[in-house]
Amino acid sequence: MKASLIAPDLGQQPISVTRKMAASLPGLRQMAMDKGLKMHHLGAGYPHPEVTDPRAFLEHKSRYFEHLASGVNNPQDVPEYLRESYSYTDTLGPKSVRENFAAVYGADWQVAMNADYLLPTLGASGGINLMCSLFERPGVDLAYLTDAPTYAGFIARAQLASQARIYSVEMDNEGPIVASLTSQIEQARADGRLVPFYYTVPDGHNPAGFSFSKTRRKEILDVMREYGVLIVEDAPYVYISYADEDARPQPFFAMDPTATIHLFTGSKIGFPGPRVGFLYTEARVQIKDAEIIDLKDLLLTESSADILFHNPEALHGFDSLLHDDTMQLRDSLWPIAETKLAVYRENREIIMDGLSEGLGSYAAHCSWTEPEAGFFTVFRFHDKRIRTDDAFIERLVAEYGIVVIPMYNFYPEDARHRDPNAGLDELRLSFCFSESFGEQRRLDLKQAVAAFCDAVKEIADIG
Ligand SMILES: Cc1ncc(COP(=O)(O)O)c(C=O)c1O
């Protein structure tokens, strides 16, 4: 067949691990069902349906909108929020929403946030895209510094630009290894590349299943300041936290907002569908002619050439979450988080207890992370003969009905080059999603973890 366009440089991008899994799932599921196996979900990283039923939110949002409309004296006049919700907005979105968010979020993390330094994004994904796009535009060779493993969405976005290469850094159980961070920055610079930022997920790391220690955060910040590299802090799980209030680590932006680009998303504390997110940074950048300007101004110009207009109705809807039942601005988002946390905390406990019960006495053979935040734990086989490759994952579904995600794809190419076995002893188990609610959810998850432990014992030939 004749091509409609000849574009020899347009190579096919690698397909993401989650899409690959989603595509193969129906066939594998059928295979498992044909054998009479129950499907056990430990794979999907989506928010649980039990905490994303939008009906109560929609009711609250309507009441909030009525509250906003109540200030209008003449019933013929269109209330300001309504006019704004269905008009073209500014790239910055409605000012009131930014001001309210800055007040509430700033209070939660003890940062005097300036609403003028907040930029709406399409979720955290939009923030990642904006940061990459800003630095890719001048066309210089780039090094994106990140963890090994790192968030699949970041790898996918970084791979879009042929002038960018990922320089990744292995982690221990406190975070990235600091000496590797510095050596990767130095290597990238020696390779003639600009190193604009280090992208990471310090709280509830996806996919690594742990949070960085306070000490390591401080060390990372010191190194980034010393080398003049920004920190892009992707923070979807800061509120999905299992730590006691006084033990919660400070996010990077609370430690130094001039060194950090913080990516907030409404997807986990609220809902993923409306695609609400905010980028916050007080960083300043020296551009040509030694001129120093706010990074947020560069990002705003970039954003206005990209998304240009946000969905103001979605932003006003998010604003309703910042208000309580009496329509007062909240002091904190933690009470909202608590409605979600009740389910995730319970799920986490079921997974942790189940793994301890089933495999706690086989510490020589396997181990797993204890997530202080987020949706995931990483399970590790110690027997090097076991390889958690695609065939292994397919076998888990087809023979045991268990869906988990392999880790090797989350390791950037350079990490797999350094160690061809990177991630091939690991699995990502998620405890955020199941198809059932309440008591059935608990039961399903208990059965899932028990089935997983039995499968591990059989495969690893232990117990
Ligand atoms: C680390 C990380 N970043 C970004 C996202 C995407 O979030 P959003 O819906 O805000 O784009 C996710 C979603 O799971 C995530 O885990």
GROMACS .gro file of C-alpha atoms and ligand atoms in nm:
model
  479
    1MET     CA    1   0.000   0.000   0.000
    2LYS     CA    2   0.123   0.351  -0.082
    3ALA     CA    3   0.221   0.569   0.216
    4SER     CA    4   0.030   0.893   0.266
    5LEU     CA    5   0.345   1.055   0.399
    6ILE     CA    6   0.716   0.980   0.379
    7ALA     CA    7   0.883   1.055   0.718
    8PRO     CA    8   1.187   0.830   0.762
    9ASP     CA    9   1.292   0.977   1.100
   10LEU     CA   10   0.957   0.910   1.263
   11GLY     CA   11   1.043   0.590   1.454
   12GLN     CA   12   0.784   0.405   1.661
   13GLN     CA   13   0.815   0.486   2.033
   14PRO     CA   14   0.843   0.189   2.269
   15ILE     CA   15   0.504   0.097   2.414
   16SER     CA   16   0.471   0.162   2.788
   17VAL     CA   17   0.468  -0.131   3.028
   18THR     CA   18   0.119  -0.051   3.155
   19ARG     CA   19  -0.025  -0.035   2.803
   20LYS     CA   20   0.150  -0.361   2.713
   21MET     CA   21   0.008  -0.528   3.023
   22ALA     CA   22  -0.341  -0.387   2.960
   23ALA     CA   23  -0.330  -0.516   2.602
   24SER     CA   24  -0.225  -0.868   2.698
   25LEU     CA   25  -0.454  -0.891   2.999
   26PRO     CA   26  -0.783  -0.999   2.832
   27GLY     CA   27  -0.615  -1.302   2.669
   28LEU     CA   28  -0.434  -1.402   2.988
   29ARG     CA   29  -0.747  -1.344   3.194
   30GLN     CA   30  -0.939  -1.574   2.962
   31MET     CA   31  -0.671  -1.838   2.999
   32ALA     CA   32  -0.690  -1.815   3.378
   33MET     CA   33  -1.070  -1.822   3.375
   34ASP     CA   34  -1.074  -2.125   3.147
   35LYS     CA   35  -0.878  -2.300   3.420
   36GLY     CA   36  -1.135  -2.189   3.677
   37LEU     CA   37  -0.888  -1.951   3.849
   38LYS     CA   38  -0.999  -1.634   4.030
   39MET     CA   39  -0.821  -1.318   3.905
   40HIS     CA   40  -0.610  -1.149   4.173
   41HIS     CA   41  -0.536  -0.780   4.115
   42LEU     CA   42  -0.198  -0.665   4.240
   43GLY     CA   43  -0.103  -0.480   3.925
   44ALA     CA   44  -0.312  -0.174   3.843
   45GLY     CA   45  -0.187   0.155   3.986
   46TYR     CA   46  -0.526   0.328   3.967
   47PRO     CA   47  -0.711   0.494   4.255
   48HIS     CA   48  -0.961   0.258   4.415
   49PRO     CA   49  -1.323   0.284   4.288
   50GLU     CA   50  -1.441   0.288   4.649
   51VAL     CA   51  -1.277   0.630   4.700
   52THR     CA   52  -1.341   0.770   4.354
   53ASP     CA   53  -1.720   0.751   4.346
   54PRO     CA   54  -1.784   1.106   4.223
   55ARG     CA   55  -2.141   1.142   4.345
   56ALA     CA   56  -2.071   1.297   4.686
   57PHE     CA   57  -1.812   1.524   4.523
   58LEU     CA   58  -2.062   1.639   4.259
   59GLU     CA   59  -2.316   1.722   4.527
   60HIS     CA   60  -2.058   1.919   4.725
   61LYS     CA   61  -1.943   2.094   4.408
   62SER     CA   62  -2.303   2.199   4.325
   63ARG     CA   63  -2.348   2.337   4.675
   64TYR     CA   64  -2.018   2.525   4.641
   65PHE     CA   65  -2.124   2.670   4.307
   66GLU     CA   66  -2.457   2.775   4.459
   67HIS     CA   67  -2.259   2.940   4.737
   68LEU     CA   68  -2.047   3.126   4.480
   69ALA     CA   69  -2.364   3.234   4.298
   70SER     CA   70  -2.531   3.357   4.617
   71GLY     CA   71  -2.333   3.682   4.607
   72VAL     CA   72  -2.513   3.792   4.289
   73ASN     CA   73  -2.782   4.052   4.362
   74ASN     CA   74  -2.964   4.058   4.034
   75PRO     CA   75  -3.097   3.709   3.946
   76GLN     CA   76  -3.058   3.796   3.575
   77ASP     CA   77  -2.678   3.833   3.613
   78VAL     CA   78  -2.454   3.539   3.533
   79PRO     CA   79  -2.245   3.459   3.842
   80GLU     CA   80  -1.875   3.527   3.793
   81TYR     CA   81  -1.764   3.166   3.853
   82LEU     CA   82  -2.016   3.044   3.591
   83ARG     CA   83  -1.920   3.301   3.332
   84GLU     CA   84  -1.556   3.216   3.394
   85SER     CA   85  -1.617   2.839   3.387
   86TYR     CA   86  -1.744   2.846   3.031
   87SER     CA   87  -1.511   3.114   2.889
   88TYR     CA   88  -1.155   3.109   2.766
   89THR     CA   89  -0.940   3.156   3.075
   90ASP     CA   90  -0.592   3.285   3.124
   91THR     CA   91  -0.314   3.023   3.106
   92LEU     CA   92  -0.286   3.071   3.482
   93GLY     CA   93  -0.651   2.971   3.535
   94PRO     CA   94  -0.887   3.151   3.776
   95LYS     CA   95  -0.689   3.357   4.029
   96SER     CA   96  -0.923   3.272   4.317
   97VAL     CA   97  -0.849   2.900   4.275
   98ARG     CA   98  -0.473   2.957   4.282
   99GLU     CA   99  -0.505   3.180   4.589
  100ASN     CA  100  -0.717   2.927   4.774
  101PHE     CA  101  -0.487   2.640   4.683
  102ALA     CA  102  -0.176   2.837   4.786
  103ALA     CA  103  -0.335   2.910   5.126
  104VAL     CA  104  -0.444   2.554   5.205
  105TYR     CA  105  -0.150   2.361   5.057
  106GLY     CA  106   0.099   2.613   5.194
  107ALA     CA  107  -0.048   2.569   5.544
  108ASP     CA  108  -0.021   2.189   5.518
  109TRP     CA  109   0.348   2.200   5.426
  110GLN     CA  110   0.442   2.518   5.614
  111VAL     CA  111   0.540   2.708   5.302
  112ALA     CA  112   0.441   3.072   5.252
  113MET     CA  113   0.321   2.998   4.899
  114ASN     CA  114   0.280   3.284   4.657
  115ALA     CA  115  -0.018   3.224   4.427
  116ASP     CA  116   0.164   3.410   4.148
  117TYR     CA  117   0.419   3.127   4.140
  118LEU     CA  118   0.156   2.859   4.083
  119LEU     CA  119   0.087   2.733   3.735
  120PRO     CA  120  -0.203   2.499   3.656
  121THR     CA  121  -0.105   2.180   3.470
  122LEU     CA  122  -0.293   1.882   3.331
  123GLY     CA  123  -0.218   1.665   3.633
  124ALA     CA  124   0.140   1.586   3.728
  125SER     CA  125   0.182   1.448   3.374
  126GLY     CA  126   0.125   1.800   3.243
  127GLY     CA  127   0.395   1.931   3.478
  128ILE     CA  128   0.645   1.670   3.358
  129ASN     CA  129   0.564   1.757   2.999
  130LEU     CA  130   0.603   2.129   3.059
  131MET     CA  131   0.941   2.092   3.227
  132CYS     CA  132   1.075   1.871   2.949
  133SER     CA  133   0.931   2.087   2.675
  134LEU     CA  134   1.086   2.406   2.820
  135PHE     CA  135   1.437   2.267   2.820
  136GLU     CA  136   1.404   2.080   2.489
  137ARG     CA  137   1.295   2.388   2.294
  138PRO     CA  138   1.641   2.548   2.247
  139GLY     CA  139   1.757   2.221   2.085
  140VAL     CA  140   2.069   2.167   2.298
  141ASP     CA  141   2.174   1.820   2.413
  142LEU     CA  142   2.015   1.740   2.748
  143ALA     CA  143   2.069   1.498   3.033
  144TYR     CA  144   1.763   1.413   3.240
  145LEU     CA  145   1.878   1.292   3.578
  146THR     CA  146   1.645   1.045   3.747
  147ASP     CA  147   1.627   0.735   3.965
  148ALA     CA  148   1.673   0.375   3.855
  149PRO     CA  149   1.393   0.266   3.863
  150THR     CA  150   1.179   0.570   3.780
  151TYR     CA  151   0.819   0.656   3.689
  152ALA     CA  152   0.723   0.501   3.353
  153GLY     CA  153   0.544   0.820   3.244
  154PHE     CA  154   0.866   1.015   3.286
  155ILE     CA  155   1.067   0.765   3.081
  156ALA     CA  156   0.802   0.777   2.808
  157ARG     CA  157   0.804   1.159   2.800
  158ALA     CA  158   1.184   1.186   2.813
  159GLN     CA  159   1.214   0.948   2.517
  160LEU     CA  160   1.008   1.181   2.299
  161ALA     CA  161   1.307   1.413   2.252
  162SER     CA  162   1.596   1.275   2.052
  163GLN     CA  163   1.839   1.532   2.197
  164ALA     CA  164   1.767   1.416   2.554
  165ARG     CA  165   1.919   1.118   2.725
  166ILE     CA  166   1.835   0.980   3.069
  167TYR     CA  167   2.124   0.955   3.318
  168SER     CA  168   1.992   0.738   3.596
  169VAL     CA  169   2.105   0.674   3.950
  170GLU     CA  170   2.069   0.353   4.149
  171MET     CA  171   1.899   0.369   4.487
  172ASP     CA  172   1.951   0.210   4.826
  173ASN     CA  173   1.674   0.191   5.085
  174GLU     CA  174   1.702   0.564   5.171
  175GLY     CA  175   1.690   0.709   4.821
  176PRO     CA  176   1.929   0.770   4.531
  177ILE     CA  177   2.298   0.710   4.603
  178VAL     CA  178   2.441   1.058   4.639
  179ALA     CA  179   2.787   0.977   4.502
  180SER     CA  180   2.618   0.840   4.186
  181LEU     CA  181   2.408   1.157   4.153
  182THR     CA  182   2.721   1.370   4.147
  183SER     CA  183   2.913   1.138   3.916
  184GLN     CA  184   2.620   1.126   3.672
  185ILE     CA  185   2.598   1.508   3.667
  186GLU     CA  186   2.970   1.528   3.603
  187GLN     CA  187   2.955   1.259   3.334
  188ALA     CA  188   2.662   1.429   3.159
  189ARG     CA  189   2.844   1.762   3.162
  190ALA     CA  190   3.162   1.597   3.032
  191ASP     CA  191   2.943   1.455   2.752
  192GLY     CA  192   2.850   1.813   2.662
  193ARG     CA  193   2.496   1.800   2.793
  194LEU     CA  194   2.294   2.052   2.991
  195VAL     CA  195   2.159   1.895   3.313
  196PRO     CA  196   1.846   2.098   3.386
  197PHE     CA  197   1.691   1.888   3.660
  198TYR     CA  198   1.674   1.571   3.863
  199TYR     CA  199   1.327   1.416   3.835
  200THR     CA  200   1.209   1.210   4.132
  201VAL     CA  201   0.914   1.091   4.344
  202PRO     CA  202   1.045   1.119   4.703
  203ASP     CA  203   0.718   1.021   4.873
  204GLY     CA  204   0.567   0.681   4.792
  205HIS     CA  205   0.806   0.639   4.501
  206ASN     CA  206   0.639   0.487   4.196
  207PRO     CA  207   0.755   0.223   4.125
  208ALA     CA  208   1.020   0.176   4.399
  209GLY     CA  209   0.765   0.150   4.683
  210PHE     CA  210   0.934   0.355   4.954
  211SER     CA  211   0.994   0.718   5.061
  212PHE     CA  212   1.330   0.890   5.084
  213SER     CA  213   1.474   0.935   5.433
  214LYS     CA  214   1.500   1.285   5.581
  215THR     CA  215   1.880   1.264   5.585
  216ARG     CA  216   1.898   1.163   5.219
  217ARG     CA  217   1.663   1.447   5.119
  218LYS     CA  218   1.898   1.693   5.284
  219GLU     CA  219   2.200   1.539   5.110
  220ILE     CA  220   2.025   1.547   4.772
  221LEU     CA  221   1.929   1.910   4.819
  222ASP     CA  222   2.285   2.006   4.916
  223VAL     CA  223   2.424   1.834   4.605
  224MET     CA  224   2.168   1.989   4.371
  225ARG     CA  225   2.237   2.336   4.509
  226GLU     CA  226   2.609   2.282   4.482
  227TYR     CA  227   2.587   2.166   4.121
  228GLY     CA  228   2.313   2.409   4.016
  229VAL     CA  229   2.063   2.143   3.912
  230LEU     CA  230   1.691   2.181   3.991
  231ILE     CA  231   1.481   1.914   4.160
  232VAL     CA  232   1.154   1.820   3.989
  233GLU     CA  233   0.950   1.676   4.273
  234ASP     CA  234   0.658   1.469   4.147
  235ALA     CA  235   0.429   1.449   4.448
  236PRO     CA  236   0.112   1.248   4.377
  237TYR     CA  237   0.137   1.055   4.703
  238VAL     CA  238   0.229   1.319   4.963
  239TYR     CA  239  -0.119   1.288   5.114
  240ILE     CA  240  -0.140   0.910   5.064
  241SER     CA  241   0.086   0.883   5.365
  242TYR     CA  242   0.098   0.612   5.631
  243ALA     CA  243   0.352   0.788   5.851
  244ASP     CA  244   0.253   0.949   6.182
  245GLU     CA  245   0.199   1.323   6.154
  246ASP     CA  246   0.524   1.412   6.334
  247ALA     CA  247   0.724   1.161   6.130
  248ARG     CA  248   0.617   1.284   5.786
  249PRO     CA  249   0.922   1.396   5.591
  250GLN     CA  250   0.920   1.745   5.441
  251PRO     CA  251   0.885   1.754   5.065
  252PHE     CA  252   1.172   1.924   4.880
  253PHE     CA  253   0.967   2.235   4.802
  254ALA     CA  254   0.915   2.293   5.174
  255MET     CA  255   1.290   2.259   5.229
  256ASP     CA  256   1.378   2.499   4.948
  257PRO     CA  257   1.121   2.627   4.696
  258THR     CA  258   1.398   2.806   4.504
  259ALA     CA  259   1.570   2.473   4.428
  260THR     CA  260   1.253   2.277   4.350
  261ILE     CA  261   0.977   2.246   4.095
  262HIS     CA  262   0.695   2.083   4.285
  263LEU     CA  263   0.426   1.896   4.092
  264PHE     CA  264   0.096   1.867   4.277
  265THR     CA  265  -0.187   1.664   4.130
  266GLY     CA  266  -0.556   1.644   4.215
  267SER     CA  267  -0.563   1.286   4.079
  268LYS     CA  268  -0.504   1.099   4.404
  269ILE     CA  269  -0.649   1.332   4.668
  270GLY     CA  270  -0.942   1.415   4.441
  271PHE     CA  271  -1.013   1.253   4.105
  272PRO     CA  272  -0.792   1.178   3.805
  273GLY     CA  273  -1.058   1.251   3.541
  274PRO     CA  274  -1.073   1.633   3.566
  275ARG     CA  275  -0.692   1.652   3.507
  276VAL     CA  276  -0.618   1.918   3.768
  277GLY     CA  277  -0.262   1.982   3.880
  278PHE     CA  278  -0.035   2.269   3.986
  279LEU     CA  279   0.332   2.336   3.938
  280TYR     CA  280   0.500   2.550   4.205
  281THR     CA  281   0.848   2.693   4.194
  282GLU     CA  282   1.036   2.996   4.321
  283ALA     CA  283   1.347   2.900   4.123
  284ARG     CA  284   1.534   3.168   3.932
  285VAL     CA  285   1.735   3.096   3.619
  286GLN     CA  286   2.021   3.276   3.456
  287ILE     CA  287   1.952   3.299   3.085
  288LYS     CA  288   2.164   3.459   2.817
  289ASP     CA  289   2.334   3.795   2.874
  290ALA     CA  290   2.354   3.697   3.242
  291GLU     CA  291   1.993   3.798   3.289
  292ILE     CA  292   1.828   3.628   3.588
  293ILE     CA  293   1.455   3.562   3.571
  294ASP     CA  294   1.189   3.358   3.747
  295LEU     CA  295   1.157   3.006   3.609
  296LYS     CA  296   0.781   3.040   3.646
  297ASP     CA  297   0.782   3.318   3.383
  298LEU     CA  298   0.958   3.092   3.133
  299LEU     CA  299   0.717   2.811   3.217
  300LEU     CA  300   0.417   3.038   3.174
  301THR     CA  301   0.528   3.137   2.825
  302GLU     CA  302   0.590   2.770   2.744
  303SER     CA  303   0.249   2.674   2.880
  304SER     CA  304   0.073   2.951   2.692
  305ALA     CA  305   0.217   2.812   2.368
  306ASP     CA  306   0.107   2.462   2.463
  307ILE     CA  307  -0.208   2.407   2.666
  308LEU     CA  308  -0.291   2.782   2.645
  309PHE     CA  309  -0.634   2.749   2.808
  310HIS     CA  310  -0.715   2.532   3.106
  311ASN     CA  311  -1.058   2.397   3.184
  312PRO     CA  312  -1.185   2.659   3.431
  313GLU     CA  313  -1.482   2.449   3.536
  314ALA     CA  314  -1.246   2.169   3.645
  315LEU     CA  315  -1.038   2.419   3.843
  316HIS     CA  316  -1.345   2.569   4.013
  317GLY     CA  317  -1.460   2.212   4.085
  318PHE     CA  318  -1.126   2.140   4.249
  319ASP     CA  319  -1.168   2.463   4.447
  320SER     CA  320  -1.482   2.313   4.602
  321LEU     CA  321  -1.259   2.043   4.760
  322LEU     CA  322  -1.067   2.324   4.929
  323HIS     CA  323  -1.390   2.428   5.105
  324ASP     CA  324  -1.567   2.245   5.385
  325ASP     CA  325  -1.941   2.176   5.422
  326THR     CA  326  -2.003   2.527   5.553
  327MET     CA  327  -1.818   2.660   5.247
  328GLN     CA  328  -1.534   2.795   5.456
  329LEU     CA  329  -1.184   2.762   5.313
  330ARG     CA  330  -1.029   2.457   5.478
  331ASP     CA  331  -0.725   2.481   5.708
  332SER     CA  332  -0.587   2.164   5.556
  333LEU     CA  333  -0.638   1.898   5.289
  334TRP     CA  334  -0.563   1.619   5.536
  335PRO     CA  335  -0.932   1.561   5.622
  336ILE     CA  336  -0.998   1.504   5.250
  337ALA     CA  337  -0.699   1.272   5.232
  338GLU     CA  338  -0.831   1.081   5.532
  339THR     CA  339  -1.142   0.972   5.338
  340LYS     CA  340  -0.909   0.802   5.086
  341LEU     CA  341  -0.650   0.692   5.339
  342ALA     CA  342  -0.901   0.485   5.535
  343VAL     CA  343  -0.916   0.245   5.238
  344TYR     CA  344  -0.550   0.259   5.135
  345ARG     CA  345  -0.424   0.218   5.494
  346GLU     CA  346  -0.639  -0.090   5.534
  347ASN     CA  347  -0.522  -0.232   5.199
  348ARG     CA  348  -0.160  -0.166   5.286
  349GLU     CA  349  -0.201  -0.346   5.616
  350ILE     CA  350  -0.361  -0.646   5.444
  351ILE     CA  351  -0.072  -0.669   5.197
  352MET     CA  352   0.200  -0.622   5.458
  353ASP     CA  353   0.039  -0.871   5.701
  354GLY     CA  354  -0.024  -1.119   5.420
  355LEU     CA  355   0.336  -1.106   5.299
  356SER     CA  356   0.471  -1.142   5.654
  357GLU     CA  357   0.240  -1.433   5.726
  358GLY     CA  358   0.306  -1.612   5.398
  359LEU     CA  359   0.673  -1.539   5.343
  360GLY     CA  360   0.807  -1.381   5.663
  361SER     CA  361   1.005  -1.690   5.749
  362TYR     CA  362   1.182  -1.698   5.410
  363ALA     CA  363   1.395  -1.386   5.446
  364ALA     CA  364   1.684  -1.561   5.277
  365HIS     CA  365   1.472  -1.610   4.965
  366CYS     CA  366   1.276  -1.288   4.928
  367SER     CA  367   1.204  -0.943   5.071
  368TRP     CA  368   0.977  -0.646   5.006
  369THR     CA  369   0.965  -0.272   5.073
  370GLU     CA  370   0.752  -0.114   5.348
  371PRO     CA  371   0.582   0.182   5.180
  372GLU     CA  372   0.544   0.490   5.404
  373ALA     CA  373   0.327   0.645   5.133
  374GLY     CA  374   0.170   0.565   4.797
  375PHE     CA  375   0.028   0.256   4.635
  376PHE     CA  376   0.313   0.010   4.589
  377THR     CA  377   0.555  -0.233   4.746
  378VAL     CA  378   0.845  -0.385   4.554
  379PHE     CA  379   0.890  -0.757   4.599
  380ARG     CA  380   1.241  -0.898   4.547
  381PHE     CA  381   1.356  -1.255   4.486
  382HIS     CA  382   1.701  -1.332   4.622
  383ASP     CA  383   1.748  -1.644   4.411
  384LYS     CA  384   1.921  -1.512   4.098
  385ARG     CA  385   1.791  -1.803   3.892
  386ILE     CA  386   1.440  -1.656   3.909
  387ARG     CA  387   1.391  -1.394   3.639
  388THR     CA  388   1.083  -1.173   3.660
  389ASP     CA  389   1.062  -1.123   3.284
  390ASP     CA  390   0.752  -1.114   3.061
  391ALA     CA  391   0.730  -1.494   3.053
  392PHE     CA  392   0.730  -1.498   3.435
  393ILE     CA  393   0.450  -1.238   3.449
  394GLU     CA  394   0.244  -1.431   3.195
  395ARG     CA  395   0.294  -1.750   3.391
  396LEU     CA  396   0.169  -1.579   3.711
  397VAL     CA  397  -0.152  -1.478   3.533
  398ALA     CA  398  -0.212  -1.794   3.336
  399GLU     CA  399  -0.124  -2.046   3.611
  400TYR     CA  400  -0.219  -1.858   3.926
  401GLY     CA  401  -0.457  -1.580   3.812
  402ILE     CA  402  -0.224  -1.319   3.967
  403VAL     CA  403  -0.164  -0.984   3.795
  404VAL     CA  404   0.153  -0.798   3.896
  405ILE     CA  405   0.380  -0.559   3.707
  406PRO     CA  406   0.740  -0.647   3.616
  407MET     CA  407   1.000  -0.396   3.731
  408TYR     CA  408   1.265  -0.419   3.460
  409ASN     CA  409   1.081  -0.178   3.229
  410PHE     CA  410   1.100   0.094   3.495
  411TYR     CA  411   1.478   0.093   3.472
  412PRO     CA  412   1.600   0.348   3.217
  413GLU     CA  413   1.811   0.218   2.931
  414ASP     CA  414   2.144   0.329   3.083
  415ALA     CA  415   2.066   0.141   3.406
  416ARG     CA  416   1.993  -0.176   3.209
  417HIS     CA  417   2.314  -0.123   3.020
  418ARG     CA  418   2.511  -0.103   3.347
  419ASP     CA  419   2.329  -0.409   3.477
  420PRO     CA  420   2.147  -0.624   3.219
  421ASN     CA  421   1.966  -0.793   3.509
  422ALA     CA  422   1.831  -0.466   3.655
  423GLY     CA  423   1.482  -0.523   3.790
  424LEU     CA  424   1.474  -0.884   3.674
  425ASP     CA  425   1.452  -1.001   4.034
  426GLU     CA  426   1.170  -0.760   4.124
  427LEU     CA  427   0.794  -0.721   4.094
  428ARG     CA  428   0.575  -0.419   4.165
  429LEU     CA  429   0.276  -0.515   4.379
  430SER     CA  430   0.005  -0.253   4.409
  431PHE     CA  431  -0.253  -0.244   4.684
  432CYS     CA  432  -0.459   0.049   4.558
  433PHE     CA  433  -0.699  -0.118   4.320
  434SER     CA  434  -0.955  -0.396   4.322
  435GLU     CA  435  -1.293  -0.436   4.157
  436SER     CA  436  -1.476  -0.494   4.486
  437PHE     CA  437  -1.590  -0.272   4.774
  438GLY     CA  438  -1.592  -0.292   5.156
  439GLU     CA  439  -1.576  -0.639   5.309
  440GLN     CA  440  -1.543  -0.803   4.967
  441ARG     CA  441  -1.246  -0.574   4.889
  442ARG     CA  442  -1.074  -0.686   5.209
  443LEU     CA  443  -1.145  -1.049   5.131
  444ASP     CA  444  -1.028  -1.021   4.770
  445LEU     CA  445  -0.704  -0.853   4.871
  446LYS     CA  446  -0.637  -1.111   5.144
  447GLN     CA  447  -0.693  -1.388   4.890
  448ALA     CA  448  -0.473  -1.209   4.636
  449VAL     CA  449  -0.177  -1.179   4.872
  450ALA     CA  450  -0.222  -1.536   4.997
  451ALA     CA  451  -0.232  -1.663   4.637
  452PHE     CA  452   0.078  -1.459   4.560
  453CYS     CA  453   0.267  -1.607   4.856
  454ASP     CA  454   0.167  -1.961   4.754
  455ALA     CA  455   0.278  -1.897   4.396
  456VAL     CA  456   0.612  -1.757   4.515
  457LYS     CA  457   0.673  -2.061   4.733
  458GLU     CA  458   0.596  -2.295   4.446
  459ILE     CA  459   0.802  -2.104   4.189
  460ALA     CA  460   1.099  -2.048   4.421
  461ASP     CA  461   1.067  -2.401   4.549
  462ILE     CA  462   1.058  -2.297   4.915
  463GLY     CA  463   0.845  -2.395   5.212
  464LIG     C1  464   0.480   0.923   4.002
  464LIG     C2  465   0.360   0.960   3.921
  464LIG     N1  466   0.362   1.072   3.849
  464LIG     C3  467   0.257   1.110   3.776
  464LIG     C4  468   0.142   1.033   3.771
  464LIG     C5  469   0.029   1.079   3.683
  464LIG     O1  470  -0.050   1.164   3.756
  464LIG     P1  471  -0.154   1.265   3.694
  464LIG     O2  472  -0.285   1.195   3.690
  464LIG     O3  473  -0.154   1.376   3.790
  464LIG     O4  474  -0.108   1.307   3.560
  464LIG     C6  475   0.134   0.915   3.845
  464LIG     C7  476   0.015   0.832   3.838
  464LIG     O5  477   0.005   0.723   3.880
  464LIG     C8  478   0.247   0.878   3.921
  464LIG     O6  479   0.247   0.765   3.995
   0.00000   0.00000   0.00000
